[in-house]
PDB file of C-alpha atoms in Angstrom:
ATOM      1  CA  GLY I   9      87.981 114.600  91.327  1.00  0.00           C
ATOM      2  CA  ALA I  10      91.050 112.342  91.517  1.00  0.00           C
ATOM      3  CA  GLY I  11      90.658 111.066  95.473  1.00  0.00           C
ATOM      4  CA  VAL I  12      87.717 109.204  97.145  1.00  0.00           C
ATOM      5  CA  SER I  13      84.828 111.674  97.610  1.00  0.00           C
ATOM      6  CA  GLN I  14      82.691 111.397 100.630  1.00  0.00           C
ATOM      7  CA  SER I  15      79.113 113.107 101.235  1.00  0.00           C
ATOM      8  CA  PRO I  16      77.678 114.866 103.135  1.00  0.00           C
ATOM      9  CA  SER I  17      81.071 115.710 105.486  1.00  0.00           C
ATOM     10  CA  ASN I  18      78.727 116.283 108.501  1.00  0.00           C
ATOM     11  CA  LYS I  19      75.559 114.955 109.248  1.00  0.00           C
ATOM     12  CA  VAL I  20      73.670 115.664 112.690  1.00  0.00           C
ATOM     13  CA  THR I  21      70.310 113.607 113.059  1.00  0.00           C
ATOM     14  CA  GLU I  22      67.810 112.655 115.605  1.00  0.00           C
ATOM     15  CA  LYS I  23      67.847 109.253 117.356  1.00  0.00           C
ATOM     16  CA  GLY I  24      65.343 107.212 115.303  1.00  0.00           C
ATOM     17  CA  LYS I  25      65.829 108.828 111.962  1.00  0.00           C
ATOM     18  CA  ASP I  26      67.497 106.931 108.866  1.00  0.00           C
ATOM     19  CA  VAL I  27      70.604 108.310 107.206  1.00  0.00           C
ATOM     20  CA  GLU I  28      72.334 107.740 104.001  1.00  0.00           C
ATOM     21  CA  LEU I  29      76.129 108.054 103.530  1.00  0.00           C
ATOM     22  CA  ARG I  30      77.727 108.296  99.950  1.00  0.00           C
ATOM     23  CA  CYS I  31      80.837 107.109  98.763  1.00  0.00           C
ATOM     24  CA  ASP I  32      82.279 107.966  95.475  1.00  0.00           C
ATOM     25  CA  PRO I  33      85.396 105.749  94.910  1.00  0.00           C
ATOM     26  CA  ILE I  34      88.581 106.531  92.693  1.00  0.00           C
ATOM     27  CA  SER I  35      87.605 105.676  89.084  1.00  0.00           C
ATOM     28  CA  GLY I  36      88.643 102.182  87.925  1.00  0.00           C
ATOM     29  CA  HIS I  37      89.013 100.828  91.523  1.00  0.00           C
ATOM     30  CA  THR I  38      87.250  97.688  91.791  1.00  0.00           C
ATOM     31  CA  ALA I  39      87.428  97.048  95.897  1.00  0.00           C
ATOM     32  CA  LEU I  40      85.544  99.547  98.353  1.00  0.00           C
ATOM     33  CA  TYR I  41      85.426  99.405 101.985  1.00  0.00           C
ATOM     34  CA  TRP I  42      83.629 101.165 104.768  1.00  0.00           C
ATOM     35  CA  TYR I  43      85.048 101.628 108.155  1.00  0.00           C
ATOM     36  CA  ARG I  44      83.769 103.330 111.326  1.00  0.00           C
ATOM     37  CA  GLN I  45      86.084 105.587 113.428  1.00  0.00           C
ATOM     38  CA  SER I  46      84.749 106.237 116.927  1.00  0.00           C
ATOM     39  CA  LEU I  47      86.336 108.545 119.623  1.00  0.00           C
ATOM     40  CA  GLY I  48      89.389 106.930 120.976  1.00  0.00           C
ATOM     41  CA  GLN I  49      88.934 103.573 119.058  1.00  0.00           C
ATOM     42  CA  GLY I  50      90.630 102.176 115.954  1.00  0.00           C
ATOM     43  CA  LEU I  51      88.928 102.062 112.609  1.00  0.00           C
ATOM     44  CA  GLU I  52      86.252  99.205 112.657  1.00  0.00           C
ATOM     45  CA  PHE I  53      85.794  97.521 109.775  1.00  0.00           C
ATOM     46  CA  LEU I  54      82.105  97.366 108.284  1.00  0.00           C
ATOM     47  CA  ILE I  55      81.742  95.878 104.440  1.00  0.00           C
ATOM     48  CA  TYR I  56      83.851  95.668 101.277  1.00  0.00           C
ATOM     49  CA  PHE I  57      82.764  95.349  97.744  1.00  0.00           C
ATOM     50  CA  GLN I  58      84.815  93.413  95.277  1.00  0.00           C
ATOM     51  CA  GLY I  59      83.881  93.706  91.723  1.00  0.00           C
ATOM     52  CA  ASN I  60      80.783  91.980  91.094  1.00  0.00           C
ATOM     53  CA  SER I  61      81.369  89.286  93.902  1.00  0.00           C
ATOM     54  CA  ALA I  62      78.924  89.210  97.011  1.00  0.00           C
ATOM     55  CA  PRO I  63      80.105  91.728  99.515  1.00  0.00           C
ATOM     56  CA  ASP I  64      81.718  90.810 102.910  1.00  0.00           C
ATOM     57  CA  LYS I  65      78.929  92.119 105.355  1.00  0.00           C
ATOM     58  CA  SER I  66      80.765  90.228 108.503  1.00  0.00           C
ATOM     59  CA  GLY I  67      81.553  93.637 110.245  1.00  0.00           C
ATOM     60  CA  LEU I  68      78.023  95.281 110.159  1.00  0.00           C
ATOM     61  CA  PRO I  69      77.411  95.735 113.535  1.00  0.00           C
ATOM     62  CA  SER I  70      73.590  95.130 113.721  1.00  0.00           C
ATOM     63  CA  ASP I  71      70.797  94.432 111.073  1.00  0.00           C
ATOM     64  CA  ARG I  72      70.129  98.467 111.071  1.00  0.00           C
ATOM     65  CA  PHE I  73      73.108  98.752 108.933  1.00  0.00           C
ATOM     66  CA  SER I  74      73.143  98.111 105.304  1.00  0.00           C
ATOM     67  CA  ALA I  75      75.355  99.052 102.328  1.00  0.00           C
ATOM     68  CA  GLU I  76      74.626  98.853  98.293  1.00  0.00           C
ATOM     69  CA  ARG I  77      77.156  99.740  95.363  1.00  0.00           C
ATOM     70  CA  THR I  78      75.484 100.455  92.208  1.00  0.00           C
ATOM     71  CA  GLY I  79      77.221  99.788  89.157  1.00  0.00           C
ATOM     72  CA  GLY I  80      80.266  98.776  90.448  1.00  0.00           C
ATOM     73  CA  SER I  81      80.966 102.338  91.239  1.00  0.00           C
ATOM     74  CA  VAL I  82      79.118 104.647  94.124  1.00  0.00           C
ATOM     75  CA  SER I  83      78.304 103.325  97.304  1.00  0.00           C
ATOM     76  CA  THR I  84      75.653 104.264  99.692  1.00  0.00           C
ATOM     77  CA  LEU I  85      75.736 103.146 103.348  1.00  0.00           C
ATOM     78  CA  THR I  86      72.489 103.293 105.076  1.00  0.00           C
ATOM     79  CA  ILE I  87      71.684 103.322 109.024  1.00  0.00           C
ATOM     80  CA  GLN I  88      67.991 102.828 109.970  1.00  0.00           C
ATOM     81  CA  ARG I  89      66.617 103.899 113.201  1.00  0.00           C
ATOM     82  CA  THR I  90      69.998 105.597 113.996  1.00  0.00           C
ATOM     83  CA  GLN I  91      70.933 105.178 117.884  1.00  0.00           C
ATOM     84  CA  GLN I  92      73.477 107.294 119.752  1.00  0.00           C
ATOM     85  CA  GLU I  93      76.330 104.800 119.943  1.00  0.00           C
ATOM     86  CA  ASP I  94      76.027 105.227 115.994  1.00  0.00           C
ATOM     87  CA  SER I  95      77.741 108.652 116.434  1.00  0.00           C
ATOM     88  CA  ALA I  96      81.276 108.233 114.678  1.00  0.00           C
ATOM     89  CA  VAL I  97      83.240 109.023 111.745  1.00  0.00           C
ATOM     90  CA  TYR I  98      82.298 107.017 108.966  1.00  0.00           C
ATOM     91  CA  LEU I  99      85.168 106.437 106.215  1.00  0.00           C
ATOM     92  CA  CYS I 100      85.143 105.048 102.976  1.00  0.00           C
ATOM     93  CA  ALA I 101      88.168 103.574 100.988  1.00  0.00           C
ATOM     94  CA  SER I 102      88.842 102.135  97.602  1.00  0.00           C
ATOM     95  CA  SER I 103      91.621 100.067  95.915  1.00  0.00           C
ATOM     96  CA  LEU I 104      92.658  98.789  92.855  1.00  0.00           C
ATOM     97  CA  ALA I 105      91.748  95.373  93.784  1.00  0.00           C
ATOM     98  CA  HIS I 106      91.506  93.309  97.209  1.00  0.00           C
ATOM     99  CA  GLY I 107      94.446  91.753  98.235  1.00  0.00           C
ATOM    100  CA  ARG I 108      97.183  91.801 101.413  1.00  0.00           C
ATOM    101  CA  ASN I 109      99.299  94.298  99.547  1.00  0.00           C
ATOM    102  CA  GLU I 110      96.867  96.563  98.225  1.00  0.00           C
ATOM    103  CA  LYS I 111      96.997 100.311  99.101  1.00  0.00           C
ATOM    104  CA  LEU I 112      93.799 101.909 100.264  1.00  0.00           C
ATOM    105  CA  PHE I 113      93.012 105.470  99.411  1.00  0.00           C
ATOM    106  CA  PHE I 114      90.623 107.136 102.133  1.00  0.00           C
ATOM    107  CA  GLY I 115      87.921 109.677 101.796  1.00  0.00           C
ATOM    108  CA  SER I 116      87.759 112.419 104.355  1.00  0.00           C
ATOM    109  CA  GLY I 117      84.905 111.012 106.041  1.00  0.00           C
ATOM    110  CA  THR I 118      81.377 111.579 107.249  1.00  0.00           C
ATOM    111  CA  GLN I 119      81.005 112.802 110.670  1.00  0.00           C
ATOM    112  CA  LEU I 120      77.799 111.434 111.963  1.00  0.00           C
ATOM    113  CA  SER I 121      76.151 112.867 115.225  1.00  0.00           C
ATOM    114  CA  VAL I 122      73.146 111.287 116.771  1.00  0.00           C
ATOM    115  CA  LEU I 123      71.218 113.481 119.190  1.00  0.00           C
TER     116      LEU I 123
ATOM    117  CA  GLY W  24      91.487  86.446 115.291  1.00  0.00           C
ATOM    118  CA  ASN W  25      93.743  89.234 113.697  1.00  0.00           C
ATOM    119  CA  SER W  26      94.544  92.321 115.898  1.00  0.00           C
ATOM    120  CA  VAL W  27      96.818  95.300 116.319  1.00  0.00           C
ATOM    121  CA  THR W  28      97.797  96.968 119.592  1.00  0.00           C
ATOM    122  CA  GLN W  29      99.135 100.303 119.822  1.00  0.00           C
ATOM    123  CA  MET W  30     100.976 102.040 122.990  1.00  0.00           C
ATOM    124  CA  GLU W  31      98.202 104.115 124.803  1.00  0.00           C
ATOM    125  CA  GLY W  32      98.012 107.852 124.715  1.00  0.00           C
ATOM    126  CA  PRO W  33      98.892 110.803 122.579  1.00  0.00           C
ATOM    127  CA  VAL W  34     102.673 111.539 122.048  1.00  0.00           C
ATOM    128  CA  THR W  35     103.740 115.083 122.976  1.00  0.00           C
ATOM    129  CA  LEU W  36     107.309 115.996 121.859  1.00  0.00           C
ATOM    130  CA  SER W  37     109.481 118.800 120.823  1.00  0.00           C
ATOM    131  CA  GLU W  38     110.777 119.400 117.165  1.00  0.00           C
ATOM    132  CA  GLU W  39     113.612 117.102 116.203  1.00  0.00           C
ATOM    133  CA  ALA W  40     113.231 114.811 118.769  1.00  0.00           C
ATOM    134  CA  PHE W  41     113.293 111.035 117.950  1.00  0.00           C
ATOM    135  CA  LEU W  42     109.827 109.305 117.715  1.00  0.00           C
ATOM    136  CA  THR W  43     108.657 105.865 118.428  1.00  0.00           C
ATOM    137  CA  ILE W  44     105.589 104.319 118.242  1.00  0.00           C
ATOM    138  CA  ASN W  45     105.082 100.904 119.305  1.00  0.00           C
ATOM    139  CA  CYS W  46     102.820  98.442 117.545  1.00  0.00           C
ATOM    140  CA  THR W  47     102.210  94.666 117.850  1.00  0.00           C
ATOM    141  CA  TYR W  48     100.029  92.273 116.122  1.00  0.00           C
ATOM    142  CA  THR W  49      98.362  88.998 116.287  1.00  0.00           C
ATOM    143  CA  ALA W  50      97.638  87.232 112.908  1.00  0.00           C
ATOM    144  CA  THR W  51      96.619  83.654 111.797  1.00  0.00           C
ATOM    145  CA  GLY W  52      98.532  83.794 108.705  1.00  0.00           C
ATOM    146  CA  TYR W  53     101.472  86.041 107.254  1.00  0.00           C
ATOM    147  CA  PRO W  54     100.286  89.171 107.052  1.00  0.00           C
ATOM    148  CA  SER W  55     101.393  92.274 105.582  1.00  0.00           C
ATOM    149  CA  LEU W  56     101.911  95.593 107.861  1.00  0.00           C
ATOM    150  CA  PHE W  57     101.130  99.097 107.426  1.00  0.00           C
ATOM    151  CA  TRP W  58     101.370 102.489 108.995  1.00  0.00           C
ATOM    152  CA  TYR W  59      98.820 105.081 107.942  1.00  0.00           C
ATOM    153  CA  VAL W  60      98.857 108.439 108.936  1.00  0.00           C
ATOM    154  CA  GLN W  61      95.870 110.959 109.166  1.00  0.00           C
ATOM    155  CA  TYR W  62      97.038 114.514 108.975  1.00  0.00           C
ATOM    156  CA  PRO W  63      94.507 117.247 110.324  1.00  0.00           C
ATOM    157  CA  GLY W  64      91.456 117.701 108.164  1.00  0.00           C
ATOM    158  CA  GLU W  65      92.520 114.950 105.878  1.00  0.00           C
ATOM    159  CA  GLY W  66      91.785 111.764 105.106  1.00  0.00           C
ATOM    160  CA  LEU W  67      94.252 108.653 105.988  1.00  0.00           C
ATOM    161  CA  GLN W  68      96.984 108.206 103.711  1.00  0.00           C
ATOM    162  CA  LEU W  69      99.222 105.006 103.286  1.00  0.00           C
ATOM    163  CA  LEU W  70     102.725 106.005 105.160  1.00  0.00           C
ATOM    164  CA  LEU W  71     104.778 103.006 104.691  1.00  0.00           C
ATOM    165  CA  LYS W  72     104.395  99.082 104.582  1.00  0.00           C
ATOM    166  CA  ALA W  73     106.122  95.917 104.742  1.00  0.00           C
ATOM    167  CA  THR W  74     105.242  92.690 103.227  1.00  0.00           C
ATOM    168  CA  LYS W  75     107.268  89.969 104.596  1.00  0.00           C
ATOM    169  CA  ALA W  76     109.371  89.463 107.924  1.00  0.00           C
ATOM    170  CA  ASP W  77     112.711  91.618 108.221  1.00  0.00           C
ATOM    171  CA  ASP W  78     111.560  93.699 105.544  1.00  0.00           C
ATOM    172  CA  LYS W  79     111.905  97.614 106.387  1.00  0.00           C
ATOM    173  CA  GLY W  80     109.378  99.870 105.107  1.00  0.00           C
ATOM    174  CA  SER W  81     110.440 103.610 104.972  1.00  0.00           C
ATOM    175  CA  ASN W  82     109.004 106.985 103.652  1.00  0.00           C
ATOM    176  CA  LYS W  83     109.376 110.724 104.672  1.00  0.00           C
ATOM    177  CA  GLY W  84     111.853 110.121 107.161  1.00  0.00           C
ATOM    178  CA  PHE W  85     109.894 107.174 108.830  1.00  0.00           C
ATOM    179  CA  GLU W  86     110.897 103.816 109.393  1.00  0.00           C
ATOM    180  CA  ALA W  87     109.428 100.584 110.676  1.00  0.00           C
ATOM    181  CA  THR W  88     110.874  96.958 110.348  1.00  0.00           C
ATOM    182  CA  TYR W  89     108.545  93.937 110.143  1.00  0.00           C
ATOM    183  CA  ARG W  90     109.784  91.604 113.271  1.00  0.00           C
ATOM    184  CA  LYS W  91     108.194  88.105 113.257  1.00  0.00           C
ATOM    185  CA  GLU W  92     109.633  87.044 116.173  1.00  0.00           C
ATOM    186  CA  THR W  93     108.548  90.055 118.533  1.00  0.00           C
ATOM    187  CA  THR W  94     105.399  90.207 116.151  1.00  0.00           C
ATOM    188  CA  SER W  95     106.159  94.063 116.118  1.00  0.00           C
ATOM    189  CA  PHE W  96     106.151  96.659 113.593  1.00  0.00           C
ATOM    190  CA  HIS W  97     107.406  99.807 115.534  1.00  0.00           C
ATOM    191  CA  LEU W  98     107.118 103.508 113.598  1.00  0.00           C
ATOM    192  CA  GLU W  99     110.555 105.696 114.244  1.00  0.00           C
ATOM    193  CA  LYS W 100     111.816 108.913 112.955  1.00  0.00           C
ATOM    194  CA  GLY W 101     115.145 110.329 113.996  1.00  0.00           C
ATOM    195  CA  SER W 102     114.119 114.216 113.772  1.00  0.00           C
ATOM    196  CA  VAL W 103     110.417 115.151 113.771  1.00  0.00           C
ATOM    197  CA  GLN W 104     109.194 118.235 112.262  1.00  0.00           C
ATOM    198  CA  VAL W 105     105.791 120.206 113.539  1.00  0.00           C
ATOM    199  CA  SER W 106     104.404 118.868 110.110  1.00  0.00           C
ATOM    200  CA  ASP W 107     104.639 115.460 111.444  1.00  0.00           C
ATOM    201  CA  SER W 108     101.893 116.316 113.874  1.00  0.00           C
ATOM    202  CA  ALA W 109      99.336 113.937 112.998  1.00  0.00           C
ATOM    203  CA  VAL W 110      97.536 110.255 114.182  1.00  0.00           C
ATOM    204  CA  TYR W 111      99.352 107.279 113.033  1.00  0.00           C
ATOM    205  CA  PHE W 112      97.682 104.099 112.828  1.00  0.00           C
ATOM    206  CA  CYS W 113      99.221 100.762 112.298  1.00  0.00           C
ATOM    207  CA  ALA W 114      97.449  97.975 110.525  1.00  0.00           C
ATOM    208  CA  LEU W 115      97.712  94.585 109.268  1.00  0.00           C
ATOM    209  CA  SER W 116      96.411  92.712 106.355  1.00  0.00           C
ATOM    210  CA  ASP W 117      96.215  88.944 107.137  1.00  0.00           C
ATOM    211  CA  PRO W 118      95.424  86.454 103.876  1.00  0.00           C
ATOM    212  CA  GLY W 119      93.794  84.176 106.452  1.00  0.00           C
ATOM    213  CA  GLY W 120      91.352  87.232 107.391  1.00  0.00           C
ATOM    214  CA  ASN W 121      90.316  87.257 104.156  1.00  0.00           C
ATOM    215  CA  ASN W 122      92.648  90.206 103.293  1.00  0.00           C
ATOM    216  CA  ARG W 123      90.659  92.899 105.118  1.00  0.00           C
ATOM    217  CA  LEU W 124      92.991  95.668 106.833  1.00  0.00           C
ATOM    218  CA  ALA W 125      92.627  95.740 110.751  1.00  0.00           C
ATOM    219  CA  PHE W 126      93.740  98.750 112.304  1.00  0.00           C
ATOM    220  CA  GLY W 127      95.256  99.795 115.708  1.00  0.00           C
ATOM    221  CA  LYS W 128      93.463 102.398 117.920  1.00  0.00           C
ATOM    222  CA  GLY W 129      95.920 105.423 116.626  1.00  0.00           C
ATOM    223  CA  ASN W 130      98.300 107.503 118.091  1.00  0.00           C
ATOM    224  CA  GLN W 131      97.864 111.442 118.275  1.00  0.00           C
ATOM    225  CA  VAL W 132     101.560 112.817 117.575  1.00  0.00           C
ATOM    226  CA  VAL W 133     101.837 116.693 118.723  1.00  0.00           C
ATOM    227  CA  VAL W 134     105.234 118.118 117.920  1.00  0.00           C
ATOM    228  CA  ILE W 135     106.034 121.470 119.459  1.00  0.00           C
ATOM    229  CA  PRO W 136     108.218 124.083 117.962  1.00  0.00           C
TER     230      PRO W 136
END
């Protein structure tokens, strides 16, 4: 497809379970970002990948969160031992490069509900 | 640190009314400023941007002017339509903050026919 694709679109899980969220960026985009959107809050930066450089993980809220990007394309965000406060919409975005004027293209997000 | 503040609460207005959404920012360097929009059921998309002081971004009848003296980037539209109903996010990208986009909390705009 032409846009950023995320899967699943909705995920319901039980507290304590692990979840994996997937992002397929736009082909050719070297920068990939994960954000979290909680109810009534803005978008919270989690992590970004730029080409082969080490990712910027400074936004990850705890060591239960991790992400990888294989082959410079698809990315997976993993949340271990999920907690109810992890419930949110997880957004992925990509851009041609990483820079202050770059336009980000967002996916439709994964709605995560932890019961 | 870098941050963006948007006015509190949803905005409800009638078709053809004038819309203003306030946005102020704090940044360590010389940021670029953006408005992103999220239409119902869709992903966020860039609405407009301004990359230096006094620049005006415009798109789809919306405008915002980068005001360094007041650290603001208020979004305006002279005559809204029902199709403008969406959530609007102000954001900044600051080279002093590693070019990471920092977003405001967003404003839900509902336009009533």
